[in-house]
mmCIF file of C-alpha atoms and ligand atoms in Angstrom:
data_model
loop_
_atom_site.group_PDB
_atom_site.id
_atom_site.type_symbol
_atom_site.label_atom_id
_atom_site.label_comp_id
_atom_site.label_asym_id
_atom_site.label_seq_id
_atom_site.Cartn_x
_atom_site.Cartn_y
_atom_site.Cartn_z
ATOM 1 C CA MET P 1 85.963 9.681 93.340
ATOM 2 C CA LYS P 2 86.069 6.387 94.180
ATOM 3 C CA ILE P 3 88.403 3.487 96.507
ATOM 4 C CA ILE P 4 88.055 1.259 95.409
ATOM 5 C CA ALA P 5 90.282 -1.655 97.733
ATOM 6 C CA VAL P 6 92.113 -5.423 98.210
ATOM 7 C CA GLY P 7 91.328 -8.037 100.092
ATOM 8 C CA TRP P 8 94.319 -11.654 101.641
ATOM 9 C CA ASN P 9 97.155 -10.179 99.652
ATOM 10 C CA TYR P 10 99.275 -11.013 102.724
ATOM 11 C CA ASN P 11 99.756 -15.229 102.996
ATOM 12 C CA ALA P 12 100.568 -13.763 106.261
ATOM 13 C CA HIS P 13 97.986 -12.538 107.044
ATOM 14 C CA ASN P 14 95.106 -14.760 105.216
ATOM 15 C CA ALA P 15 96.912 -17.149 107.884
ATOM 16 C CA GLU P 16 96.369 -15.180 111.062
ATOM 17 C CA MET P 17 93.654 -15.006 109.537
ATOM 18 C CA ASN P 18 92.898 -18.583 109.077
ATOM 19 C CA ARG P 19 92.072 -17.930 105.926
ATOM 20 C CA THR P 20 92.275 -20.646 103.045
ATOM 21 C CA ASP P 21 89.810 -20.404 100.405
ATOM 22 C CA ILE P 22 91.746 -17.827 98.603
ATOM 23 C CA PRO P 23 90.771 -17.540 94.846
ATOM 24 C CA PRO P 24 93.534 -16.646 92.228
ATOM 25 C CA TYR P 25 92.012 -13.201 91.228
ATOM 26 C CA PRO P 26 92.494 -10.193 93.258
ATOM 27 C CA VAL P 27 89.247 -10.066 95.572
ATOM 28 C CA VAL P 28 87.991 -6.813 95.667
ATOM 29 C CA PHE P 29 85.502 -4.131 96.722
ATOM 30 C CA LEU P 30 84.905 -0.565 97.403
ATOM 31 C CA LYS P 31 84.290 2.207 100.445
ATOM 32 C CA PRO P 32 81.785 5.049 99.343
ATOM 33 C CA GLU P 33 83.781 8.782 98.768
ATOM 34 C CA THR P 34 82.270 9.459 102.466
ATOM 35 C CA ALA P 35 84.880 7.026 103.630
ATOM 36 C CA LEU P 36 87.745 9.298 103.446
ATOM 37 C CA LEU P 37 89.701 9.917 106.306
ATOM 38 C CA LYS P 38 92.447 12.945 105.868
ATOM 39 C CA ASN P 39 94.637 15.915 107.333
ATOM 40 C CA GLY P 40 94.966 13.455 110.254
ATOM 41 C CA LYS P 41 91.115 14.787 111.813
ATOM 42 C CA PRO P 42 90.458 12.025 114.274
ATOM 43 C CA PHE P 43 88.812 8.876 114.303
ATOM 44 C CA PHE P 44 85.691 9.184 117.013
ATOM 45 C CA LEU P 45 84.969 5.231 117.295
ATOM 46 C CA PRO P 46 81.259 4.820 115.738
ATOM 47 C CA GLN P 47 78.268 3.223 118.019
ATOM 48 C CA PHE P 48 77.193 0.662 116.074
ATOM 49 C CA SER P 49 80.428 -1.751 116.888
ATOM 50 C CA ASP P 50 82.038 -2.397 119.782
ATOM 51 C CA ARG P 51 85.133 -4.510 117.980
ATOM 52 C CA ILE P 52 87.026 -1.795 114.899
ATOM 53 C CA GLU P 53 90.334 -3.339 113.655
ATOM 54 C CA TYR P 54 92.532 -1.578 111.440
ATOM 55 C CA GLU P 55 94.836 -2.864 108.750
ATOM 56 C CA THR P 56 97.384 -0.637 107.382
ATOM 57 C CA GLU P 57 98.289 -1.247 103.854
ATOM 58 C CA LEU P 58 99.542 0.665 101.314
ATOM 59 C CA VAL P 59 97.549 3.109 98.752
ATOM 60 C CA PHE P 60 98.578 4.232 95.288
ATOM 61 C CA HIS P 61 96.594 7.926 93.855
ATOM 62 C CA ILE P 62 95.415 7.314 90.388
ATOM 63 C CA SER P 63 96.419 9.693 87.919
ATOM 64 C CA ARG P 64 95.057 8.652 84.633
ATOM 65 C CA LEU P 65 92.076 7.642 82.979
ATOM 66 C CA GLY P 66 91.603 3.362 81.825
ATOM 67 C CA LYS P 67 89.997 0.800 81.440
ATOM 68 C CA ASN P 68 91.331 -2.418 80.419
ATOM 69 C CA ILE P 69 95.567 -1.410 81.301
ATOM 70 C CA ALA P 70 97.295 -4.046 80.422
ATOM 71 C CA PRO P 71 99.908 -4.861 83.013
ATOM 72 C CA LYS P 72 102.743 -3.557 80.932
ATOM 73 C CA PHE P 73 101.586 -0.371 80.563
ATOM 74 C CA ALA P 74 99.835 -0.674 84.502
ATOM 75 C CA HIS P 75 102.715 2.196 86.276
ATOM 76 C CA ARG P 76 101.493 5.020 84.111
ATOM 77 C CA TYR P 77 98.523 4.869 85.392
ATOM 78 C CA TYR P 78 99.620 6.013 89.236
ATOM 79 C CA ASP P 79 102.642 8.554 90.918
ATOM 80 C CA ALA P 80 102.220 8.719 94.320
ATOM 81 C CA VAL P 81 102.066 6.422 96.779
ATOM 82 C CA THR P 82 100.587 6.986 101.094
ATOM 83 C CA VAL P 83 99.795 4.351 103.699
ATOM 84 C CA GLY P 84 95.969 4.591 104.635
ATOM 85 C CA ILE P 85 94.018 2.123 107.460
ATOM 86 C CA ASP P 86 91.246 0.208 105.897
ATOM 87 C CA PHE P 87 89.051 0.742 109.200
ATOM 88 C CA THR P 88 86.641 -2.630 109.650
ATOM 89 C CA ALA P 89 83.765 -3.196 111.638
ATOM 90 C CA ARG P 90 85.084 -7.585 112.579
ATOM 91 C CA ASP P 91 81.763 -7.761 114.041
ATOM 92 C CA LYS P 92 79.671 -6.882 110.707
ATOM 93 C CA GLN P 93 81.605 -7.969 108.665
ATOM 94 C CA ALA P 94 80.922 -11.490 110.712
ATOM 95 C CA GLU P 95 77.369 -10.544 111.869
ATOM 96 C CA ALA P 96 77.639 -10.447 107.739
ATOM 97 C CA ARG P 97 79.737 -13.643 106.642
ATOM 98 C CA ALA P 98 77.489 -15.686 108.558
ATOM 99 C CA SER P 99 74.170 -15.451 106.515
ATOM 100 C CA GLY P 100 76.264 -15.287 103.193
ATOM 101 C CA SER P 101 75.158 -11.762 102.880
ATOM 102 C CA PRO P 102 78.031 -8.138 101.292
ATOM 103 C CA TRP P 103 79.722 -7.354 103.673
ATOM 104 C CA ASP P 104 79.879 -3.404 102.853
ATOM 105 C CA ILE P 105 78.982 -1.203 105.979
ATOM 106 C CA ALA P 106 81.892 -3.016 107.642
ATOM 107 C CA LYS P 107 84.747 -1.738 104.706
ATOM 108 C CA GLY P 108 82.645 1.646 103.914
ATOM 109 C CA PHE P 109 81.331 3.466 107.268
ATOM 110 C CA ASP P 110 82.110 7.114 107.109
ATOM 111 C CA TYR P 111 85.966 8.051 107.908
ATOM 112 C CA SER P 112 86.455 4.411 107.241
ATOM 113 C CA ALA P 113 89.458 5.569 105.599
ATOM 114 C CA PRO P 114 91.366 6.622 106.669
ATOM 115 C CA ILE P 115 94.907 8.084 104.123
ATOM 116 C CA GLY P 116 98.306 9.228 104.693
ATOM 117 C CA GLN P 117 100.304 12.185 102.953
ATOM 118 C CA PHE P 118 100.562 10.971 99.500
ATOM 119 C CA LEU P 119 104.986 11.122 98.414
ATOM 120 C CA PRO P 120 105.231 10.881 94.044
ATOM 121 C CA LEU P 121 106.893 8.218 92.368
ATOM 122 C CA PRO P 122 109.217 7.752 89.627
ATOM 123 C CA ASP P 123 107.990 7.565 85.751
ATOM 124 C CA GLN P 124 108.886 4.622 85.562
ATOM 125 C CA PRO P 125 108.352 0.753 85.867
ATOM 126 C CA ARG P 126 108.046 -0.982 88.886
ATOM 127 C CA LYS P 127 108.625 1.575 91.019
ATOM 128 C CA ALA P 128 106.495 0.489 93.838
ATOM 129 C CA ASP P 129 108.810 -2.564 94.054
ATOM 130 C CA ASN P 130 110.419 -3.073 98.025
ATOM 131 C CA LEU P 131 108.177 -0.382 99.529
ATOM 132 C CA ASP P 132 108.239 -1.085 103.095
ATOM 133 C CA PHE P 133 105.878 -0.108 104.863
ATOM 134 C CA SER P 134 104.816 0.558 109.509
ATOM 135 C CA LEU P 135 101.710 1.354 111.828
ATOM 136 C CA SER P 136 102.449 2.211 114.967
ATOM 137 C CA ILE P 137 100.276 2.650 117.873
ATOM 138 C CA ASN P 138 100.874 4.506 121.094
ATOM 139 C CA GLY P 139 104.349 4.547 120.000
ATOM 140 C CA THR P 140 105.028 0.186 119.280
ATOM 141 C CA THR P 141 105.124 -1.376 116.174
ATOM 142 C CA VAL P 142 102.173 -3.529 115.539
ATOM 143 C CA GLN P 143 102.434 -3.962 111.727
ATOM 144 C CA ARG P 144 105.365 -3.919 109.134
ATOM 145 C CA GLY P 145 105.030 -4.638 105.873
ATOM 146 C CA ASN P 146 106.443 -4.549 102.114
ATOM 147 C CA SER P 147 105.126 -4.532 98.989
ATOM 148 C CA ASN P 148 107.376 -6.883 97.021
ATOM 149 C CA ASP P 149 105.482 -9.478 100.107
ATOM 150 C CA MET P 150 101.857 -8.585 97.423
ATOM 151 C CA ILE P 151 100.016 -11.838 96.407
ATOM 152 C CA PHE P 152 98.035 -9.112 93.481
ATOM 153 C CA HIS P 153 101.077 -5.936 92.982
ATOM 154 C CA ILE P 154 99.366 -3.327 91.953
ATOM 155 C CA ASP P 155 100.749 -4.051 88.786
ATOM 156 C CA GLU P 156 97.500 -6.757 88.266
ATOM 157 C CA ILE P 157 95.481 -5.714 91.483
ATOM 158 C CA ILE P 158 95.222 -2.558 87.942
ATOM 159 C CA ALA P 159 94.659 -4.800 84.866
ATOM 160 C CA TYR P 160 91.890 -6.481 87.061
ATOM 161 C CA VAL P 161 90.084 -4.001 88.146
ATOM 162 C CA SER P 162 89.879 -1.857 85.304
ATOM 163 C CA GLN P 163 88.036 -4.515 83.641
ATOM 164 C CA PHE P 164 85.321 -4.129 85.859
ATOM 165 C CA TYR P 165 85.779 -0.263 86.546
ATOM 166 C CA THR P 166 87.327 2.179 84.963
ATOM 167 C CA LEU P 167 89.765 4.319 86.470
ATOM 168 C CA LYS P 168 89.528 7.171 86.923
ATOM 169 C CA ILE P 169 92.054 10.722 88.243
ATOM 170 C CA GLY P 170 91.999 10.605 91.694
ATOM 171 C CA ASP P 171 90.770 7.367 92.163
ATOM 172 C CA ILE P 172 92.137 6.104 95.330
ATOM 173 C CA ILE P 173 93.555 2.012 95.659
ATOM 174 C CA PHE P 174 94.089 -0.269 98.978
ATOM 175 C CA THR P 175 96.646 -2.839 98.744
ATOM 176 C CA GLY P 176 95.712 -5.349 101.054
ATOM 177 C CA THR P 177 97.334 -5.819 104.652
ATOM 178 C CA PRO P 178 100.495 -7.645 106.201
ATOM 179 C CA ALA P 179 100.023 -9.203 109.553
ATOM 180 C CA GLY P 180 99.235 -7.897 113.073
ATOM 181 C CA VAL P 181 96.362 -6.613 112.343
ATOM 182 C CA GLY P 182 93.716 -5.681 115.942
ATOM 183 C CA PRO P 183 91.428 -3.854 117.571
ATOM 184 C CA VAL P 184 91.642 0.408 118.042
ATOM 185 C CA LYS P 185 90.798 2.277 120.870
ATOM 186 C CA ILE P 186 89.786 5.334 122.552
ATOM 187 C CA GLY P 187 93.479 7.852 122.567
ATOM 188 C CA ASP P 188 95.139 5.464 120.834
ATOM 189 C CA HIS P 189 97.558 7.002 118.300
ATOM 190 C CA LEU P 190 97.905 5.978 115.219
ATOM 191 C CA VAL P 191 101.322 6.264 112.869
ATOM 192 C CA GLY P 192 101.541 5.185 109.316
ATOM 193 C CA TYR P 193 105.530 5.428 108.107
ATOM 194 C CA LEU P 194 106.212 4.269 104.193
ATOM 195 C CA GLY P 195 110.473 4.188 105.018
ATOM 196 C CA GLU P 196 111.284 6.074 107.855
ATOM 197 C CA THR P 197 108.978 8.835 105.876
ATOM 198 C CA LYS P 198 106.822 9.038 108.594
ATOM 199 C CA VAL P 199 102.833 9.755 106.472
ATOM 200 C CA LEU P 200 99.703 9.037 108.784
ATOM 201 C CA ASP P 201 98.968 10.473 112.512
ATOM 202 C CA PHE P 202 95.819 10.652 114.119
ATOM 203 C CA PHE P 203 94.465 9.637 117.037
ATOM 204 C CA VAL P 204 91.724 7.446 117.439
ATOM 205 C CA LYS P 205 88.916 9.529 119.963
HETATM 206 MG MG1 MG W 1 92.167 -4.618 104.460
#
């Protein structure tokens, strides 16, 4: 399986990062399968970074093989959603940016993609509309988002990325983070909600 991710997909987050030169298409990157962290297992802060930041995102599960998928059919290619964290080594990302190099390691290191339990979506168009999600750390809500605020809807993302990458059953797509990203530290307890349902729950160690 592969993990596809989209950056810069919420205006409020782009503003907090002082990002203005956003292209008119989804900014896509990949994380390797070894980035996955599931079943509430702890996330161990890696040695190579002094600043690991959480980015809370809706994550969709691909349920059908496809390539060059039209936006109007894209809803047929995903069947479930959860909340995930796009952990980012912000210092490594800044280093890479400064030298004009790809920032793959800053986003794709081991266990940089914790995901929660998937909840099924109905088999109908616009099924990803108006999905609320949030993250709390140590009992305080730090990020809130709604799928309606995404610049590129999941259907548009699927249409775009499937021009380049064949989608396979079991692939997952991270869809970008709303405002409120920040660092994690040892002992933090991260809990992710889809609506009112707790789907993600793990500790930083
Ligand atoms: Mg992200």
